Amino acid sequence: MVFFLFLEGIMWVCGFGYPSSFTIRKTFNQKEYHIPNPQFTTRFFPRQTPRLPVPFAIPVEKPANSLRVLVLGASAAQGDPKPEFGFSRMLDRMLSGQFPEKSIEIHNLGITAINSHVVKEIADDCRNLEADYWIVYLGNNEVIGPFGPANPGLSGIGPIRRARMSLAKSRTGQLLQNILAYNNKQQLQWKGMEEFLKPIKWDSPELKKVHKDFRTNLEDIIESGNQAEAKILLCTVAVNLLSCSPLNPDGEAGKQWDAVEPATARDLDTYRFRADSRINQIIPEVAASGDIILVKAAEEFESLEPDSPEPLFHDHVHFTLAGNRTLAGLLLKAIMEREKIDFKPPTINPTLGFTKFDRQSILKIMRGRLSRAPFLKQARNGLSPQNLDARIKELAPRSPEDLQTIARQYLVAIEAHPNDPAIRLNYSTFLLSHNQAETAKAHCREAITLSPWNPSPHYTLGLALAGTNSPTSARKHLKTALALHPTHHLSHALLGNLLAINEPVKALEHLQLSLRIEPDDARTLLTLANLRLASTET
C-alpha cells in the first residue's frame, strides 16, 4: 500500500495521467469556468471512442442574479442529431424574459450512448455546480449502454468491474490501463448502434437486473441532486410507438405490432434501444419518494403523436424540432408552476435560426442512420430511409433567391441573438457549403470570441481558411481545436488532409486517430488511401 501511494504521488507530481472528474476548471478571458473533462468517459468506453457532451462552460462564480439549470441524460437529452435545436436550447429561449431580474443559464450535460451507470457518476460531480434545477431525462440506454447486458465487453457491473472503475480514477490505474492497451493489438472502434444487437427477452433475468440497477442509480442521482440543494425535474421517457415498428420483429413483437399494440410490441422487442414500460413505471415511483417534480413526457407524447401535424420523432427515440418543442414546453410549465409565476410573452424573437438548410442536414444524417442496423429488419410500415429521399430533395435550394431567403433567416436570428455562437456556426456551415468562405470567417471568429472553450468554431474557421489558401492559419486553428477537444475527429481529419503533402507521417497519425473515432468517414478513408498510395509509389 505504501509503495502504491508513493507511486501515485510520484505520477501526480510528474503530471502523468488525467483527472477523472466530469468537469475540470479552466480560465478563459480571466474568468474561471467548469468545462467538460475530455477524459471523463475513458472509464466507460474504449479510449479510441470517447463520448463527450456538447461543449459548455459553467462560471465557477455563479452570478447572484442567475437561474442555473443542468440537463442530465443521454443522446435524447443532448438533442441528437443536432443539439443546437434540442429541447435544452428551446427551454433557454422560453425561459428568457420570464424572470426579468435573472439571467438564464441552461447547460446541456447529455452524452451520447451513456446510461444511468454513467449519469450517476456525472450527478455526483455536479453537486458543486450550484444549479437551481436539475432536469433528468434518462432511460433509453439501460440495456445497450455501459454495463448493460447488450454491450459487448462492458456488460455487468459486478464487484471486479466496480473495483476496476474505481482504480481507473487513480494515476496508478491509468498506468496499468495504458500497459494493457499497449499489449492489446486489436484496434477498438466505435460502430454505433450495430454494437448492441444482442437479443434480450422481456422475461429474462438480465432485464430484471437492468430494471433493478436503473432504480438504484436513479435514487443515487436524486440523492446527489438533493445534496446539491437543486430542484429536480424527473421525466418519464417518450419513445416512438407510432412509426417505429419492432427493431427485431421476430416472434411476439412482430405479432403485437401487426395487432396494433405498439406499446406491447415495444416491450417485447428484443433489440432494446427504447425505454420500456417498466422503466417508465420506475421513474414515477422514485419521484414519489421525495420532493421531486415529475414531468410526464411519455404520457404526453403518446397522446399527442397520433394527431400531430408533423412527426415528433426522427427515429426510435430522438426528437424532431416539434418533439423538442413539446418537451421544452412541458419543462417550462413545470418550472413556472414551481416558481409560482405566470407565463409572459417573449419580448425578443426566440428564434434558434432553424432553416431549410438545417432541416435538410438533419434528414441526411437520419437517412444514413436508418440505412444501417438495427433498423434493417423493420416492418414496411416502420421507419424507412427511402421515405426521406423526397423530402431531402424538396428542401434543396433551387435558385439564388432560395439561398438569399435562407441567409436572411440566419441574419435575422443573429440580429435577435448576437451573443449566440451556435447560430453563427450554423450560418458559417451554410456559407461554406455554398463557397462563401470569406463571409464565414468573420462569423467563425465572432463565435470563437463568444465561446473560446468550444473546438467547433476553430474547426470551422480552419475549414474556411483551408478553402482560401491559408493552410498555415488553418493548421493553427485545428491544433487549437484539438487542444480543447483531443478527440475532435473532424479536426484530426482536416489536419491530416492539410499535412498530407509536406508531413505525411504526422498526417497519417491524425487520419488514423480520426478513423478510430469515426471509422466510416468516407472522406477520411479516401485521404488515407491516397496518402498510402502516394507512399507506395515513391
XYZ file of C-alpha atoms in Angstrom:
538
model
C 0.000 0.000 0.000
C 2.840 2.387 0.878
C 4.540 1.571 -2.424
C 1.392 2.304 -4.460
C 0.717 5.533 -2.561
C 4.316 6.585 -3.245
C 3.921 5.655 -6.937
C 0.643 7.604 -7.129
C 2.326 10.674 -5.604
C 5.286 10.481 -7.994
C 2.999 10.277 -11.041
C 0.876 13.163 -9.730
C 3.976 15.367 -9.304
C 5.300 14.382 -12.735
C 1.981 15.160 -14.386
C 1.265 11.620 -15.586
C -2.372 10.657 -16.048
C -5.522 12.741 -16.127
C -8.332 13.821 -13.810
C -11.337 11.510 -13.804
C -13.995 14.007 -12.732
C -16.787 15.037 -15.109
C -15.677 18.679 -15.193
C -12.342 20.408 -14.883
C -11.579 24.070 -14.246
C -10.118 26.302 -16.918
C -9.696 30.040 -17.310
C -10.885 31.976 -20.362
C -10.606 35.752 -20.623
C -9.529 35.944 -16.954
C -12.674 34.143 -15.782
C -12.737 30.625 -14.358
C -15.182 28.009 -15.677
C -16.176 24.383 -15.217
C -15.785 22.723 -18.630
C -16.174 19.052 -19.707
C -13.247 16.800 -18.915
C -12.323 15.206 -22.290
C -11.067 12.096 -20.475
C -14.160 11.525 -18.325
C -15.710 8.688 -20.359
C -12.424 6.788 -20.666
C -13.590 4.615 -17.769
C -16.763 3.654 -19.631
C -15.746 3.443 -23.309
C -12.672 2.300 -25.223
C -10.167 5.131 -25.256
C -10.357 5.425 -29.033
C -14.053 6.250 -28.897
C -14.773 8.665 -26.043
C -18.183 10.302 -25.947
C -18.487 13.881 -24.735
C -21.233 16.417 -24.078
C -21.829 19.468 -26.205
C -19.097 21.941 -25.160
C -20.199 24.038 -22.195
C -18.612 26.443 -19.727
C -20.231 26.991 -16.330
C -18.899 30.010 -14.419
C -17.222 28.879 -11.198
C -18.508 32.026 -9.525
C -22.241 31.900 -10.053
C -23.782 35.327 -10.728
C -26.132 36.400 -7.969
C -28.982 37.026 -10.406
C -28.848 33.810 -12.453
C -31.173 30.823 -12.721
C -28.934 27.832 -13.439
C -30.368 24.638 -14.946
C -28.476 21.394 -15.702
C -29.788 18.810 -18.179
C -28.599 15.253 -17.474
C -29.110 12.246 -19.722
C -28.025 10.556 -22.937
C -28.438 11.401 -26.630
C -32.143 12.328 -26.487
C -31.353 14.750 -23.653
C -28.383 16.064 -25.614
C -30.599 16.877 -28.599
C -29.060 14.433 -31.067
C -28.701 14.644 -34.051
C -28.433 18.469 -33.801
C -28.074 19.698 -30.193
C -28.346 23.282 -31.450
C -32.083 22.608 -31.807
C -32.555 20.359 -28.789
C -35.070 20.911 -26.010
C -32.473 22.467 -23.685
C -31.847 25.270 -26.199
C -35.579 25.760 -26.708
C -36.168 25.862 -22.959
C -33.471 28.525 -22.683
C -35.353 30.714 -25.166
C -38.703 30.031 -23.478
C -37.406 30.925 -20.006
C -35.652 34.101 -21.133
C -37.752 37.076 -20.117
C -39.870 35.107 -17.649
C -37.533 36.194 -14.827
C -36.718 39.851 -15.591
C -34.381 40.120 -12.631
C -32.414 36.969 -13.515
C -30.167 35.738 -16.302
C -30.890 32.228 -17.546
C -28.159 29.586 -17.652
C -29.094 26.218 -19.171
C -26.220 23.778 -19.506
C -26.655 20.631 -21.588
C -24.643 17.801 -19.982
C -26.126 14.979 -22.092
C -23.732 12.445 -23.649
C -24.467 10.037 -26.484
C -24.641 6.301 -25.641
C -24.427 6.598 -21.849
C -26.906 5.251 -19.317
C -27.717 5.614 -15.622
C -24.442 3.978 -14.535
C -22.575 6.925 -16.077
C -25.110 9.635 -15.228
C -24.825 8.593 -11.588
C -21.113 9.498 -11.727
C -21.885 12.765 -13.531
C -24.518 13.689 -10.928
C -22.060 13.032 -8.130
C -19.621 15.501 -9.705
C -22.379 18.090 -10.346
C -23.106 18.675 -6.678
C -20.719 21.641 -6.560
C -22.100 23.414 -9.656
C -24.696 25.440 -7.715
C -27.607 24.655 -10.031
C -31.147 25.712 -9.151
C -32.719 22.917 -11.232
C -31.651 19.509 -12.476
C -33.570 18.053 -15.431
C -33.105 14.273 -15.624
C -34.212 12.693 -18.908
C -32.888 9.152 -18.835
C -33.802 5.536 -19.584
C -33.284 4.583 -23.255
C -29.795 3.075 -22.967
C -30.105 0.895 -19.885
C -29.671 -2.337 -21.875
C -27.226 -1.135 -24.538
C -25.109 1.432 -22.662
C -22.047 0.830 -20.493
C -22.580 -2.212 -18.225
C -25.850 -3.080 -19.956
C -26.259 -6.764 -20.965
C -26.252 -5.968 -24.710
C -22.952 -4.080 -24.594
C -20.168 -6.367 -25.865
C -17.261 -6.316 -23.456
C -18.853 -3.964 -20.912
C -21.884 -5.886 -19.681
C -22.386 -6.354 -15.967
C -21.105 -4.213 -13.146
C -20.041 -6.778 -10.588
C -17.504 -6.253 -7.790
C -14.491 -6.770 -10.075
C -15.650 -4.246 -12.677
C -16.650 -1.801 -9.938
C -13.133 -2.114 -8.460
C -11.597 -1.545 -11.911
C -13.724 1.596 -12.361
C -12.547 2.942 -9.014
C -8.943 2.073 -9.823
C -9.223 3.917 -13.154
C -9.693 7.159 -11.214
C -6.117 6.884 -9.899
C -2.896 7.568 -11.818
C -1.716 4.051 -10.962
C -4.838 2.549 -12.501
C -4.380 4.684 -15.617
C -0.785 3.432 -15.940
C -2.000 -0.180 -15.790
C -4.704 0.655 -18.320
C -2.100 2.088 -20.705
C 0.035 -1.050 -20.367
C -2.930 -3.309 -21.100
C -3.985 -1.136 -24.043
C -0.439 -1.245 -25.472
C -0.361 -5.037 -25.279
C -3.808 -5.341 -26.881
C -3.200 -5.273 -30.621
C -6.893 -5.254 -31.506
C -8.000 -1.813 -32.657
C -11.216 -0.827 -30.918
C -13.621 1.251 -32.978
C -16.998 2.819 -32.399
C -19.542 1.065 -34.613
C -22.619 2.882 -33.369
C -25.853 1.024 -32.689
C -24.610 -2.041 -34.587
C -22.556 -2.903 -31.496
C -25.603 -3.846 -29.457
C -27.631 -6.373 -31.449
C -27.846 -8.916 -28.648
C -31.456 -10.036 -28.131
C -32.700 -9.581 -24.552
C -36.120 -11.088 -23.818
C -38.801 -9.380 -21.716
C -38.805 -12.101 -19.064
C -35.023 -12.585 -18.934
C -33.097 -12.343 -15.622
C -30.764 -9.878 -17.379
C -33.587 -7.397 -17.964
C -34.799 -7.728 -14.383
C -31.313 -6.800 -13.216
C -31.308 -3.823 -15.613
C -34.525 -2.522 -14.031
C -33.153 -3.056 -10.527
C -29.907 -1.242 -11.365
C -31.831 1.595 -13.010
C -33.878 2.178 -9.872
C -30.776 2.142 -7.666
C -28.871 4.511 -9.954
C -31.852 6.855 -10.257
C -32.139 7.015 -6.470
C -28.423 7.834 -6.266
C -28.844 10.606 -8.866
C -31.745 12.051 -6.867
C -29.672 11.879 -3.690
C -26.853 13.830 -5.367
C -29.369 16.434 -6.536
C -30.779 16.744 -3.022
C -27.282 17.213 -1.605
C -26.749 19.953 -4.202
C -29.994 21.577 -2.983
C -31.316 21.606 -6.546
C -34.960 21.233 -7.507
C -35.206 18.052 -9.594
C -37.394 17.582 -12.674
C -37.596 13.850 -13.359
C -39.080 12.965 -16.756
C -40.701 9.793 -17.959
C -39.168 8.792 -21.291
C -41.032 9.326 -24.563
C -40.308 6.856 -27.364
C -41.599 6.436 -30.889
C -44.514 3.995 -30.711
C -46.416 5.126 -33.792
C -43.924 4.741 -36.644
C -41.108 2.681 -35.114
C -42.003 -0.965 -35.575
C -40.015 -3.532 -33.537
C -36.342 -3.355 -34.426
C -36.276 -7.150 -34.113
C -39.746 -8.173 -35.318
C -39.220 -11.922 -34.876
C -41.728 -13.691 -32.654
C -44.293 -11.987 -30.447
C -43.028 -8.421 -31.020
C -43.962 -8.561 -34.700
C -47.337 -10.132 -33.933
C -48.193 -7.402 -31.431
C -47.208 -4.738 -33.972
C -49.488 -6.333 -36.571
C -52.251 -6.398 -33.947
C -51.812 -2.623 -33.480
C -50.449 -2.954 -29.937
C -47.367 -0.760 -30.334
C -46.575 -0.387 -26.604
C -46.612 -4.148 -26.088
C -44.590 -4.619 -29.291
C -42.003 -2.192 -27.869
C -41.743 -4.183 -24.624
C -41.351 -7.479 -26.491
C -38.816 -6.073 -28.986
C -35.616 -7.926 -28.050
C -33.409 -5.182 -29.556
C -33.804 -2.873 -26.565
C -32.939 0.605 -27.812
C -36.069 2.211 -26.297
C -37.121 2.712 -22.698
C -39.721 0.059 -21.888
C -42.893 0.305 -19.812
C -41.127 -0.896 -16.643
C -38.575 1.930 -16.922
C -41.475 4.374 -17.101
C -43.064 2.778 -14.039
C -39.877 3.052 -12.008
C -39.427 6.785 -12.740
C -42.683 7.977 -11.075
C -42.151 5.502 -8.227
C -38.772 7.073 -7.491
C -40.207 10.580 -7.924
C -42.890 9.828 -5.339
C -40.258 9.130 -2.696
C -39.294 12.782 -2.260
C -39.868 16.397 -3.282
C -39.399 15.638 -6.982
C -41.195 17.336 -9.879
C -42.476 14.571 -12.165
C -42.773 15.541 -15.836
C -44.973 13.015 -17.656
C -43.303 13.255 -21.066
C -44.075 9.667 -22.134
C -47.781 10.063 -21.477
C -47.946 13.454 -23.216
C -46.173 12.250 -26.356
C -48.265 9.085 -26.526
C -51.442 11.181 -26.520
C -50.156 13.805 -28.984
C -48.386 11.576 -31.506
C -51.410 10.150 -33.406
C -52.821 13.612 -34.271
C -49.588 15.597 -34.503
C -49.403 17.624 -37.767
C -45.708 16.761 -38.024
C -43.643 13.835 -36.686
C -42.386 14.118 -33.106
C -39.518 11.640 -33.616
C -36.812 11.186 -36.229
C -36.235 7.558 -35.319
C -36.884 5.365 -32.288
C -36.210 7.971 -29.555
C -34.678 11.167 -30.959
C -36.932 14.208 -31.250
C -37.727 16.303 -34.281
C -37.976 20.059 -33.900
C -41.649 19.615 -32.971
C -40.767 16.937 -30.429
C -38.095 19.070 -28.793
C -40.528 21.997 -28.674
C -43.141 19.800 -26.994
C -40.769 18.564 -24.283
C -39.391 22.073 -23.693
C -42.963 23.302 -23.223
C -43.634 20.625 -20.591
C -40.468 21.552 -18.714
C -41.283 25.267 -18.943
C -44.715 24.660 -17.452
C -43.238 22.607 -14.591
C -40.660 25.277 -13.726
C -43.159 28.125 -13.937
C -45.547 26.286 -11.640
C -42.731 25.594 -9.187
C -41.674 29.246 -9.235
C -45.343 30.302 -8.955
C -45.192 32.874 -11.753
C -47.369 33.386 -14.814
C -46.032 32.996 -18.338
C -45.270 36.242 -20.200
C -44.991 36.504 -23.992
C -41.319 36.812 -25.046
C -40.091 40.352 -25.698
C -37.282 39.154 -28.016
C -37.650 36.891 -31.041
C -36.966 33.412 -29.533
C -35.644 32.001 -32.820
C -32.846 29.439 -32.919
C -32.257 30.180 -36.596
C -33.682 26.894 -37.873
C -33.763 26.927 -41.701
C -34.450 24.594 -44.621
C -30.697 24.031 -44.775
C -30.665 22.754 -41.170
C -33.703 20.570 -41.752
C -32.117 19.030 -44.828
C -28.828 18.440 -42.940
C -30.686 16.590 -40.181
C -32.618 14.437 -42.656
C -29.364 13.470 -44.399
C -27.933 12.335 -41.062
C -31.071 10.353 -40.293
C -31.144 8.734 -43.718
C -27.652 7.407 -43.109
C -28.591 6.031 -39.705
C -31.804 4.386 -40.847
C -29.873 2.615 -43.617
C -27.938 0.585 -41.023
C -28.608 -1.826 -38.184
C -30.672 -2.021 -36.047
C -33.270 -0.541 -38.446
C -32.779 -3.066 -41.275
C -35.362 -5.594 -40.039
C -38.223 -3.154 -39.561
C -41.688 -3.775 -40.971
C -42.721 -1.994 -44.183
C -44.797 0.451 -42.170
C -41.853 1.202 -39.876
C -39.050 3.725 -40.298
C -37.626 3.808 -43.831
C -34.649 5.764 -45.193
C -36.276 5.829 -48.642
C -39.146 7.871 -47.239
C -36.682 10.694 -46.572
C -35.306 10.951 -50.102
C -38.139 13.050 -51.498
C -38.056 15.420 -48.502
C -34.280 15.856 -48.767
C -34.594 16.669 -52.474
C -37.506 19.032 -51.860
C -35.507 21.042 -49.278
C -32.540 21.650 -51.592
C -32.194 25.308 -52.689
C -33.207 25.670 -56.329
C -32.326 29.265 -57.096
C -30.252 32.210 -55.860
C -33.452 33.554 -54.305
C -33.754 30.389 -52.168
C -30.198 30.890 -50.900
C -30.886 34.534 -50.126
C -34.018 33.589 -48.159
C -32.062 31.107 -46.031
C -29.252 33.622 -45.466
C -31.774 36.259 -44.351
C -33.256 33.827 -41.827
C -29.834 33.296 -40.285
C -29.119 37.037 -40.215
C -32.467 37.767 -38.529
C -31.653 35.161 -35.866
C -28.147 36.594 -35.368
C -29.566 40.098 -35.024
C -32.035 38.856 -32.381
C -29.352 36.877 -30.507
C -25.936 38.329 -31.395
C -24.240 36.503 -28.495
C -25.365 33.041 -29.593
C -22.340 31.285 -31.162
C -24.403 28.284 -32.328
C -26.396 30.348 -34.845
C -23.205 31.887 -36.232
C -21.649 28.427 -36.624
C -24.697 27.069 -38.444
C -24.655 30.102 -40.713
C -20.920 29.587 -41.354
C -21.551 25.966 -42.331
C -24.245 27.133 -44.749
C -21.893 29.749 -46.240
C -19.043 27.256 -46.649
C -21.325 24.772 -48.389
C -22.055 27.496 -50.952
C -18.458 28.749 -51.438
C -18.678 31.889 -49.317
C -15.632 31.296 -47.132
C -14.742 34.977 -46.676
C -18.089 35.804 -45.082
C -17.975 32.619 -42.997
C -14.600 33.545 -41.470
C -15.962 36.653 -39.754
C -18.776 34.702 -38.082
C -16.373 31.938 -37.018
C -14.080 34.473 -35.365
C -17.036 36.007 -33.549
C -18.098 32.524 -32.392
C -14.576 31.933 -31.032
C -14.801 35.179 -29.064
C -18.201 34.175 -27.666
C -17.224 30.575 -26.797
C -13.428 30.215 -26.514
C -13.887 26.774 -24.882
C -15.615 25.311 -27.966
C -13.495 23.475 -30.601
C -16.179 23.729 -33.326
C -15.624 27.392 -34.339
C -11.878 26.741 -34.558
C -12.530 23.735 -36.798
C -14.991 25.636 -38.981
C -12.606 28.575 -39.269
C -9.832 26.109 -40.168
C -12.091 24.747 -42.899
C -12.782 28.259 -44.190
C -9.088 29.208 -44.144
C -8.111 25.995 -45.930
C -10.566 26.931 -48.658
C -8.993 30.384 -49.076
C -5.403 29.120 -49.439
C -4.350 29.909 -45.868
C -3.118 26.440 -44.785
C -0.783 27.728 -42.059
C -3.543 29.648 -40.293
C -5.912 26.718 -40.852
C -3.495 24.315 -39.149
C -3.146 26.712 -36.213
C -6.887 26.746 -35.549
C -7.199 22.983 -35.990
C -4.463 22.444 -33.409
C -6.315 24.790 -31.064
C -9.493 22.752 -31.596
C -7.600 19.570 -30.713
C -6.078 21.181 -27.630
C -9.631 21.902 -26.445
C -11.023 18.531 -27.551
C -8.312 15.896 -28.287
C -10.836 13.545 -29.905
C -12.481 16.026 -32.281
C -12.348 13.680 -35.271
C -13.199 16.339 -37.879
C -10.180 18.405 -36.832
C -7.934 15.330 -36.960
C -9.240 14.501 -40.440
C -8.802 18.005 -41.866
C -5.393 18.452 -40.266
C -4.309 15.120 -41.738
C -5.502 16.305 -45.128
C -3.534 19.562 -44.865
C -0.358 17.782 -43.715
C -0.539 15.016 -46.328
C 1.852 16.609 -48.854
C 4.632 18.001 -46.649
C 4.367 15.944 -43.452
C 2.955 12.526 -44.395
C 3.961 10.831 -41.110
C 2.050 13.350 -38.986
C -0.806 13.287 -41.487
C -1.081 9.516 -41.131
C -1.254 9.819 -37.353
C -4.137 12.327 -37.481
C -6.062 10.377 -40.110
C -5.801 7.141 -38.136
C -6.948 8.894 -34.966
C -9.941 10.288 -36.824
C -10.901 6.865 -38.150
C -10.656 5.238 -34.733
C -13.333 7.658 -33.577
C -15.479 7.672 -36.746
C -14.425 4.602 -38.781
C -16.955 5.134 -41.571
C -15.994 8.687 -42.560
C -15.691 8.292 -46.348
C -13.614 11.431 -46.957
C -11.057 10.496 -44.309
C -10.826 6.967 -45.712
C -10.204 8.396 -49.182
C -7.492 10.764 -47.924
C -5.798 7.912 -46.065
C -5.967 5.688 -49.147
C -4.408 8.410 -51.336
C -1.684 9.019 -48.754
C -0.786 5.337 -48.622
C -0.916 5.075 -52.406
C 1.499 8.001 -52.763
C 3.805 6.417 -50.198
C 3.806 3.142 -52.154
C 4.540 4.904 -55.438
C 7.583 6.706 -54.018
